[in-house]
Amino acid sequence: MNKQFRYYLQLSLIVLDVIILNIVFFTSRFILSAVIYPEDVKAYFELWAVLNLLWLLISIGTRSYSDNIIINFEAFTKRTLKIYIIWVIATLFYLFFLRKFQISRYFLFTLLSAFALGLIFNRFLYLGIYYHFKSKDYLINKVLIIGYNETAKKLEAFFEEEGINSRLIGFTEDPRNVTELTRYPILSSVKNTIAVAKQMDVQEIFSTITPEQNKYLYSMIEEAEKACIRFKVVPNFSVFIDKPVHIDYIRDMPVLSLRSEPLDDVGNRIKKRILDISVSLFVVIFILWWLVPILGLLIYLESKGPIFFSQIRTGKNNKGFRCLKFRSMKVNKDSDLMQATKNDQRITRIGKFIRKTSLDEFPQFFNVLKGEMSLVGPRPHMVKHTDDYSKIIDQFMIRQFLKPGITGWAQINGYRGEITDETQLKMRVNNDLWYLENWNIWLDVRIIFLTVYRIFQGDKMAF
């Protein structure tokens, strides 16, 4: 619950990893100084800067130090291994494409190996720090929960799984309301909560009972504050709504909504638009200027017709726009009705290649520049499919709150290509809604990076 505590823990982990990286770099350089020529010093300095930048971008962009990762040692270690592999691949790409062949192979091997060992050391160091905090009473907030109900059980699960510096000691509830065995003791009736809290040196009380349900709660709040005990009320909105809700305020008036939408904020939309324009301009200027004539010629030579395939698809707020792609099929009358399927006879030979490598999507960078699409977002469907799918999945149209994307959270999680059953469609929608509710600029960077990685790795769902 202590956000500052978690913030400093996350910051400490980031700093420790960067320190290890720099120790390894300069130690390797010192040990292997005999194979480093004076004229190559600049190249090594550039490599040092790139290594640090890549590690920070990849690890923070993939949220490797987020709360739900660092509280679980196994998950944290697995995530570290994943980002280490991505970091190594990115480093090799940098060295190869920028032709940094003067970097010693012995130095590079030593650096990569030693950094891997350093990361393992850091993870075990973190494990020791974690259990140190968990075992020291003076660093732990003792927590008491008023009431024993479904909300209280959810709080109990939270403190067990994610309460890094919080320890649940029990509940207070009237005995007649408890009809089952509890994992933590029922310490007293609700009326005696403050007395028990003082006796057991409790720092925080969470009430799952509202003042409207118990008239003594107002006086308990006053008593708790006089005793320097933080008192928090956890309202149960499931009485009138059975979904998680997001709470915002208009002055002193609480406003409930069904979901948080970070991109409803103008500042966040500006950040996303800057990223969209920057990356799209880069692709258009440095890639599309030569890719369009080459692919255009190959497409035309195999199958007479237009180079680009333009189709009306549903965009933000369900408004239609012309989505551009390199044409990968023979010209056919079913293109606005039928999605591409595995072994689709309409797909040309060059079409198979550009679909497999996702090159067919590159003209959509023009859509991004025009503001019709974003780099990252829910994939746009043809109008007929939007109408059909919205009748199958109740929440399908919520994804239309966002601009459609060239890639998306659903796509990097394996939900792309042909939709063959309702379960697959539901999972795609769930991933799109998760992205809508959890957007941040680093999530977009992470998705873009993983999309590029998947293209080189190969995706069995791309056909």
Tab-separated table of C-alpha atoms in Angstrom, residues 43-219:
chain	number	residue	atom	x	y	z
A	43	ALA	CA	33.524	3.411	-30.570
A	44	TYR	CA	33.725	1.908	-27.066
A	45	PHE	CA	32.379	5.099	-25.522
A	46	GLU	CA	29.430	5.029	-27.949
A	47	LEU	CA	28.849	1.367	-27.125
A	48	TRP	CA	28.837	2.190	-23.394
A	49	ALA	CA	26.144	4.858	-23.938
A	50	VAL	CA	24.051	2.572	-26.165
A	51	LEU	CA	24.244	-0.359	-23.721
A	52	ASN	CA	22.960	1.769	-20.852
A	53	LEU	CA	20.248	3.384	-22.967
A	54	LEU	CA	19.049	0.065	-24.394
A	55	TRP	CA	18.875	-1.551	-20.966
A	56	LEU	CA	16.839	1.317	-19.525
A	57	LEU	CA	14.502	1.513	-22.529
A	58	ILE	CA	13.875	-2.231	-22.688
A	59	SER	CA	13.577	-2.940	-18.952
A	60	ILE	CA	11.423	0.105	-18.160
A	61	GLY	CA	9.490	-0.150	-21.419
A	62	THR	CA	8.563	-3.766	-20.658
A	63	ARG	CA	7.642	-2.767	-17.081
A	64	SER	CA	10.107	-5.299	-15.695
A	65	TYR	CA	10.289	-3.448	-12.380
A	66	SER	CA	6.504	-3.070	-11.968
A	67	ASP	CA	4.793	-3.949	-8.688
A	68	ASN	CA	3.242	-7.202	-9.869
A	69	ILE	CA	6.623	-8.445	-11.191
A	70	ILE	CA	9.051	-7.583	-8.387
A	71	ILE	CA	6.868	-9.048	-5.614
A	72	ASN	CA	7.343	-12.521	-7.133
A	73	PHE	CA	10.977	-13.680	-7.293
A	74	GLU	CA	10.278	-16.344	-9.938
A	75	ALA	CA	8.372	-13.917	-12.187
A	76	PHE	CA	11.041	-11.252	-11.695
A	77	THR	CA	13.815	-13.686	-12.634
A	78	LYS	CA	11.956	-14.938	-15.737
A	79	ARG	CA	11.263	-11.373	-16.858
A	80	THR	CA	14.948	-10.498	-16.323
A	81	LEU	CA	16.019	-13.411	-18.535
A	82	LYS	CA	13.606	-12.288	-21.260
A	83	ILE	CA	14.757	-8.668	-21.296
A	84	TYR	CA	18.411	-9.763	-21.128
A	85	ILE	CA	17.940	-11.795	-24.325
A	86	ILE	CA	16.173	-8.862	-26.026
A	87	TRP	CA	18.949	-6.537	-24.836
A	88	VAL	CA	21.650	-8.834	-26.269
A	89	ILE	CA	19.828	-9.062	-29.609
A	90	ALA	CA	19.395	-5.270	-29.731
A	91	THR	CA	23.101	-4.806	-28.938
A	92	LEU	CA	24.139	-7.188	-31.725
A	93	PHE	CA	21.815	-5.398	-34.147
A	94	TYR	CA	23.441	-2.092	-33.212
A	95	LEU	CA	26.950	-3.465	-33.745
A	96	PHE	CA	26.067	-5.150	-37.045
A	97	PHE	CA	23.964	-2.492	-38.753
A	98	LEU	CA	26.204	0.394	-37.675
A	99	ARG	CA	29.237	-1.710	-38.642
A	100	LYS	CA	31.020	-1.404	-35.300
A	101	PHE	CA	33.390	-4.253	-36.219
A	102	GLN	CA	36.288	-2.691	-34.309
A	103	ILE	CA	34.704	-3.808	-31.028
A	104	SER	CA	36.691	-6.780	-29.733
A	105	ARG	CA	34.809	-10.082	-29.745
A	106	TYR	CA	36.626	-11.101	-26.564
A	107	PHE	CA	35.495	-7.887	-24.905
A	108	LEU	CA	31.904	-8.355	-26.069
A	109	PHE	CA	31.738	-11.993	-24.929
A	110	THR	CA	33.237	-11.104	-21.536
A	111	LEU	CA	30.850	-8.172	-21.119
A	112	LEU	CA	27.687	-10.123	-21.993
A	113	SER	CA	28.643	-13.133	-19.857
A	114	ALA	CA	29.697	-11.059	-16.835
A	115	PHE	CA	26.549	-8.921	-17.014
A	116	ALA	CA	24.397	-12.077	-17.009
A	117	LEU	CA	26.181	-13.232	-13.839
A	118	GLY	CA	25.807	-9.740	-12.368
A	119	LEU	CA	22.054	-9.809	-12.977
A	120	ILE	CA	21.801	-13.189	-11.221
A	121	PHE	CA	23.734	-11.729	-8.280
A	122	ASN	CA	21.381	-8.725	-8.180
A	123	ARG	CA	18.282	-10.940	-8.173
A	124	PHE	CA	19.539	-12.948	-5.200
A	125	LEU	CA	20.549	-9.710	-3.498
A	126	TYR	CA	16.991	-8.468	-4.064
A	127	LEU	CA	15.624	-11.714	-2.607
A	128	GLY	CA	17.689	-11.120	0.537
A	129	ILE	CA	16.510	-7.489	0.780
A	130	TYR	CA	12.902	-8.571	0.267
A	131	TYR	CA	12.985	-11.098	3.117
A	132	HIS	CA	14.884	-8.622	5.286
A	133	PHE	CA	12.014	-6.150	4.956
A	134	LYS	CA	9.446	-8.883	5.513
A	135	SER	CA	11.131	-10.017	8.738
A	136	LYS	CA	11.692	-6.638	10.408
A	137	ASP	CA	8.740	-5.542	12.527
A	138	TYR	CA	9.794	-1.890	12.543
A	139	LEU	CA	9.527	-1.815	8.724
A	140	ILE	CA	6.108	-3.478	8.604
A	141	ASN	CA	2.694	-1.835	8.904
A	142	LYS	CA	0.320	-3.987	10.915
A	143	VAL	CA	-3.126	-4.039	9.334
A	144	LEU	CA	-6.545	-4.765	10.826
A	145	ILE	CA	-9.692	-5.305	8.748
A	146	ILE	CA	-13.162	-4.408	10.003
A	147	GLY	CA	-15.787	-6.856	8.778
A	148	TYR	CA	-15.556	-10.338	7.332
A	149	ASN	CA	-17.156	-10.460	3.884
A	150	GLU	CA	-16.197	-10.840	0.220
A	151	THR	CA	-14.435	-7.463	0.152
A	152	ALA	CA	-12.470	-8.409	3.284
A	153	LYS	CA	-11.417	-11.687	1.661
A	154	LYS	CA	-10.130	-9.789	-1.378
A	155	LEU	CA	-8.127	-7.499	0.911
A	156	GLU	CA	-6.763	-10.541	2.715
A	157	ALA	CA	-5.577	-12.012	-0.602
A	158	PHE	CA	-3.950	-8.703	-1.555
A	159	PHE	CA	-1.941	-8.415	1.666
A	160	GLU	CA	-0.790	-12.024	1.323
A	161	GLU	CA	0.307	-11.685	-2.311
A	162	GLU	CA	1.399	-8.052	-2.691
A	163	GLY	CA	1.720	-6.517	0.748
A	164	ILE	CA	5.478	-5.983	0.691
A	165	ASN	CA	5.537	-3.867	3.850
A	166	SER	CA	2.110	-4.706	5.288
A	167	ARG	CA	1.056	-7.591	7.517
A	168	LEU	CA	-2.547	-8.550	8.165
A	169	ILE	CA	-3.067	-9.541	11.807
A	170	GLY	CA	-6.803	-10.296	11.758
A	171	PHE	CA	-10.389	-9.103	11.551
A	172	THR	CA	-12.941	-7.538	13.842
A	173	GLU	CA	-16.487	-8.722	13.280
A	174	ASP	CA	-19.582	-9.571	15.260
A	175	PRO	CA	-19.509	-13.356	15.880
A	176	ARG	CA	-23.013	-13.915	14.508
A	177	ASN	CA	-21.849	-12.684	11.083
A	178	VAL	CA	-19.019	-15.258	10.814
A	179	THR	CA	-20.216	-18.594	9.440
A	180	GLU	CA	-16.928	-20.184	8.344
A	181	LEU	CA	-13.368	-20.802	9.487
A	182	THR	CA	-11.050	-17.874	8.789
A	183	ARG	CA	-7.330	-17.959	7.974
A	184	TYR	CA	-6.713	-14.977	10.257
A	185	PRO	CA	-8.294	-14.637	13.698
A	186	ILE	CA	-11.464	-12.709	14.509
A	187	LEU	CA	-9.936	-10.552	17.239
A	188	SER	CA	-13.048	-8.885	18.638
A	189	SER	CA	-16.417	-7.404	17.789
A	190	VAL	CA	-16.559	-4.280	15.613
A	191	LYS	CA	-17.225	-2.024	18.646
A	192	ASN	CA	-13.875	-2.955	20.229
A	193	THR	CA	-11.799	-2.365	17.077
A	194	ILE	CA	-9.842	0.658	18.320
A	195	ALA	CA	-9.017	-0.975	21.681
A	196	VAL	CA	-7.664	-4.064	19.900
A	197	ALA	CA	-5.746	-1.907	17.407
A	198	LYS	CA	-4.012	-0.015	20.223
A	199	GLN	CA	-3.226	-3.210	22.091
A	200	MET	CA	-1.666	-4.888	19.029
A	201	ASP	CA	0.143	-1.742	17.778
A	202	VAL	CA	-1.810	-1.565	14.510
A	203	GLN	CA	-0.831	1.203	12.055
A	204	GLU	CA	-3.684	0.880	9.537
A	205	ILE	CA	-7.351	-0.086	9.752
A	206	PHE	CA	-9.321	-0.988	6.643
A	207	SER	CA	-13.074	-0.987	7.070
A	208	THR	CA	-15.165	-3.033	4.649
A	209	ILE	CA	-18.231	-1.709	6.482
A	210	THR	CA	-19.443	1.786	5.583
A	211	PRO	CA	-20.731	4.368	8.097
A	212	GLU	CA	-24.235	3.793	6.711
A	213	GLN	CA	-24.004	0.155	7.772
A	214	ASN	CA	-22.658	0.845	11.269
A	215	LYS	CA	-23.382	4.080	13.149
A	216	TYR	CA	-20.283	3.635	15.377
A	217	LEU	CA	-17.898	3.993	12.422
A	218	TYR	CA	-17.746	7.819	12.533
A	219	SER	CA	-16.681	7.821	16.180
